[in-house]
GROMACS .gro file of N, CA and C in nm:
model
  186
    1MET      N    1   1.151  -0.265   5.569
    1MET     CA    2   1.039  -0.206   5.497
    1MET      C    3   1.091  -0.090   5.412
    2PRO      N    4   1.051  -0.086   5.285
    2PRO     CA    5   1.098   0.023   5.198
    2PRO      C    6   1.047   0.160   5.246
    3ASN      N    7   1.127   0.260   5.217
    3ASN     CA    8   1.090   0.397   5.252
    3ASN      C    9   1.009   0.454   5.136
    4TYR      N   10   0.877   0.435   5.140
    4TYR     CA   11   0.789   0.478   5.031
    4TYR      C   12   0.789   0.629   5.011
    5LYS      N   13   0.801   0.703   5.120
    5LYS     CA   14   0.804   0.849   5.109
    5LYS      C   15   0.923   0.893   5.024
    6GLU      N   16   1.039   0.835   5.051
    6GLU     CA   17   1.160   0.868   4.975
    6GLU      C   18   1.147   0.822   4.829
    7MET      N   19   1.091   0.704   4.808
    7MET     CA   20   1.072   0.652   4.672
    7MET      C   21   0.984   0.745   4.590
    8TYR      N   22   0.873   0.789   4.647
    8TYR     CA   23   0.782   0.876   4.573
    8TYR      C   24   0.839   1.017   4.554
    9ARG      N   25   0.920   1.062   4.650
    9ARG     CA   26   0.986   1.193   4.635
    9ARG      C   27   1.080   1.188   4.515
   10ILE      N   28   1.159   1.081   4.506
   10ILE     CA   29   1.251   1.066   4.394
   10ILE      C   30   1.174   1.054   4.262
   11LEU      N   31   1.070   0.973   4.263
   11LEU     CA   32   0.988   0.957   4.143
   11LEU      C   33   0.930   1.091   4.098
   12PHE      N   34   0.878   1.169   4.190
   12PHE     CA   35   0.821   1.299   4.157
   12PHE      C   36   0.927   1.392   4.100
   13GLN      N   37   1.044   1.397   4.162
   13GLN     CA   38   1.152   1.485   4.115
   13GLN      C   39   1.197   1.447   3.974
   14GLU      N   40   1.217   1.320   3.950
   14GLU     CA   41   1.265   1.275   3.819
   14GLU      C   42   1.157   1.293   3.712
   15THR      N   43   1.032   1.273   3.748
   15THR     CA   44   0.921   1.296   3.654
   15THR      C   45   0.914   1.444   3.618
   16THR      N   46   0.931   1.529   3.716
   16THR     CA   47   0.930   1.674   3.693
   16THR      C   48   1.045   1.714   3.600
   17LYS      N   49   1.164   1.657   3.620
   17LYS     CA   50   1.277   1.685   3.532
   17LYS      C   51   1.248   1.641   3.388
   18ALA      N   52   1.187   1.524   3.373
   18ALA     CA   53   1.156   1.474   3.240
   18ALA      C   54   1.053   1.563   3.170
   19ILE      N   55   0.951   1.606   3.242
   19ILE     CA   56   0.850   1.694   3.184
   19ILE      C   57   0.912   1.827   3.142
   20THR      N   58   0.999   1.881   3.226
   20THR     CA   59   1.066   2.008   3.196
   20THR      C   60   1.152   1.993   3.071
   21ALA      N   61   1.225   1.882   3.059
   21ALA     CA   62   1.308   1.860   2.940
   21ALA      C   63   1.222   1.849   2.814
   22LEU      N   64   1.109   1.781   2.823
   22LEU     CA   65   1.019   1.770   2.708
   22LEU      C   66   0.960   1.906   2.669
   23GLN      N   67   0.925   1.986   2.768
   23GLN     CA   68   0.871   2.119   2.740
   23GLN      C   69   0.976   2.207   2.672
   24LYS      N   70   1.100   2.199   2.717
   24LYS     CA   71   1.208   2.277   2.654
   24LYS      C   72   1.230   2.232   2.510
   25ALA      N   73   1.229   2.101   2.488
   25ALA     CA   74   1.246   2.049   2.352
   25ALA      C   75   1.132   2.093   2.262
   26GLN      N   76   1.011   2.091   2.312
   26GLN     CA   77   0.895   2.135   2.234
   26GLN      C   78   0.908   2.283   2.200
   27GLN      N   79   0.947   2.364   2.297
   27GLN     CA   80   0.962   2.508   2.273
   27GLN      C   81   1.070   2.534   2.168
   28LEU      N   82   1.181   2.464   2.175
   28LEU     CA   83   1.287   2.481   2.077
   28LEU      C   84   1.238   2.443   1.938
   29ALA      N   85   1.167   2.332   1.929
   29ALA     CA   86   1.115   2.289   1.799
   29ALA      C   87   1.016   2.392   1.743
   30GLU      N   88   0.932   2.447   1.829
   30GLU     CA   89   0.837   2.550   1.785
   30GLU      C   90   0.910   2.675   1.738
   31GLU      N   91   1.014   2.716   1.810
   31GLU     CA   92   1.091   2.834   1.770
   31GLU      C   93   1.159   2.811   1.636
   32LEU      N   94   1.213   2.692   1.614
   32LEU     CA   95   1.275   2.659   1.485
   32LEU      C   96   1.172   2.662   1.374
   33TYR      N   97   1.054   2.610   1.401
   33TYR     CA   98   0.947   2.609   1.301
   33TYR      C   99   0.908   2.752   1.264
   34ILE      N  100   0.895   2.837   1.364
   34ILE     CA  101   0.855   2.976   1.339
   34ILE      C  102   0.964   3.049   1.261
   35ALA      N  103   1.089   3.021   1.292
   35ALA     CA  104   1.201   3.089   1.227
   35ALA      C  105   1.229   3.036   1.087
   36TYR      N  106   1.173   2.920   1.051
   36TYR     CA  107   1.199   2.858   0.922
   36TYR      C  108   1.150   2.950   0.810
   37ASP      N  109   1.231   2.965   0.708
   37ASP     CA  110   1.197   3.051   0.595
   37ASP      C  111   1.097   2.979   0.505
   38ILE      N  112   0.970   3.014   0.518
   38ILE     CA  113   0.867   2.946   0.439
   38ILE      C  114   0.849   3.008   0.301
   39THR      N  115   0.920   3.116   0.273
   39THR     CA  116   0.899   3.183   0.145
   39THR      C  117   0.943   3.096   0.027
   40ASP      N  118   1.032   3.001   0.049
   40ASP     CA  119   1.074   2.912  -0.059
   40ASP      C  120   0.960   2.821  -0.105
   41ASN      N  121   0.861   2.802  -0.019
   41ASN     CA  122   0.751   2.712  -0.050
   41ASN      C  123   0.627   2.785  -0.100
   42LEU      N  124   0.635   2.916  -0.110
   42LEU     CA  125   0.520   2.993  -0.155
   42LEU      C  126   0.508   2.988  -0.307
   43ILE      N  127   0.385   2.991  -0.353
   43ILE     CA  128   0.359   2.994  -0.497
   43ILE      C  129   0.302   3.131  -0.530
   44VAL      N  130   0.366   3.198  -0.624
   44VAL     CA  131   0.319   3.329  -0.668
   44VAL      C  132   0.231   3.306  -0.790
   45ILE      N  133   0.105   3.338  -0.776
   45ILE     CA  134   0.009   3.317  -0.885
   45ILE      C  135   0.030   3.422  -0.993
   46GLY      N  136   0.034   3.377  -1.116
   46GLY     CA  137   0.046   3.469  -1.228
   46GLY      C  138   0.187   3.492  -1.275
   47LYS      N  139   0.286   3.432  -1.212
   47LYS     CA  140   0.425   3.448  -1.253
   47LYS      C  141   0.488   3.311  -1.267
   48GLU      N  142   0.575   3.300  -1.363
   48GLU     CA  143   0.653   3.178  -1.378
   48GLU      C  144   0.766   3.181  -1.275
   49ALA      N  145   0.813   3.067  -1.235
   49ALA     CA  146   0.919   3.059  -1.133
   49ALA      C  147   1.044   3.135  -1.176
   50ASP      N  148   1.078   3.132  -1.303
   50ASP     CA  149   1.198   3.200  -1.351
   50ASP      C  150   1.182   3.352  -1.352
   51ASP      N  151   1.058   3.402  -1.350
   51ASP     CA  152   1.032   3.545  -1.356
   51ASP      C  153   1.030   3.611  -1.218
   52ILE      N  154   1.041   3.534  -1.112
   52ILE     CA  155   1.035   3.589  -0.977
   52ILE      C  156   1.175   3.630  -0.933
   53SER      N  157   1.188   3.757  -0.893
   53SER     CA  158   1.319   3.807  -0.849
   53SER      C  159   1.353   3.751  -0.711
   54GLU      N  160   1.480   3.759  -0.676
   54GLU     CA  161   1.524   3.713  -0.544
   54GLU      C  162   1.458   3.795  -0.434
   55GLU      N  163   1.437   3.923  -0.459
   55GLU     CA  164   1.372   4.009  -0.359
   55GLU      C  165   1.228   3.965  -0.335
   56GLU      N  166   1.160   3.926  -0.441
   56GLU     CA  167   1.024   3.876  -0.425
   56GLU      C  168   1.020   3.742  -0.353
   57LYS      N  169   1.121   3.660  -0.375
   57LYS     CA  170   1.127   3.530  -0.310
   57LYS      C  171   1.154   3.543  -0.161
   58HIS      N  172   1.235   3.642  -0.124
   58HIS     CA  173   1.276   3.660   0.016
   58HIS      C  174   1.255   3.806   0.057
   59PRO      N  175   1.130   3.850   0.070
   59PRO     CA  176   1.106   3.992   0.098
   59PRO      C  177   1.150   4.039   0.236
   60LEU      N  178   1.166   3.948   0.332
   60LEU     CA  179   1.201   3.988   0.467
   60LEU      C  180   1.350   3.991   0.494
   61GLN      N  181   1.430   3.945   0.399
   61GLN     CA  182   1.574   3.944   0.419
   61GLN      C  183   1.634   4.077   0.378
   62ASP      N  184   1.737   4.119   0.453
   62ASP     CA  185   1.803   4.248   0.422
   62ASP      C  186   1.904   4.232   0.313
   0.00000   0.00000   0.00000
């Protein structure tokens, strides 16, 4: 007769590991998204693209 208690213990442990790995991957992806420089995609109203200085394009960079 199979040891169902052991089977379910293993299943629970491996499922927990998989969920933890997915949560870590999601957190990493969210951190990368937050850190992504979105200023390249911004549109400055009233100025032509050639008239925008590098400082205006990237105001948070040192």
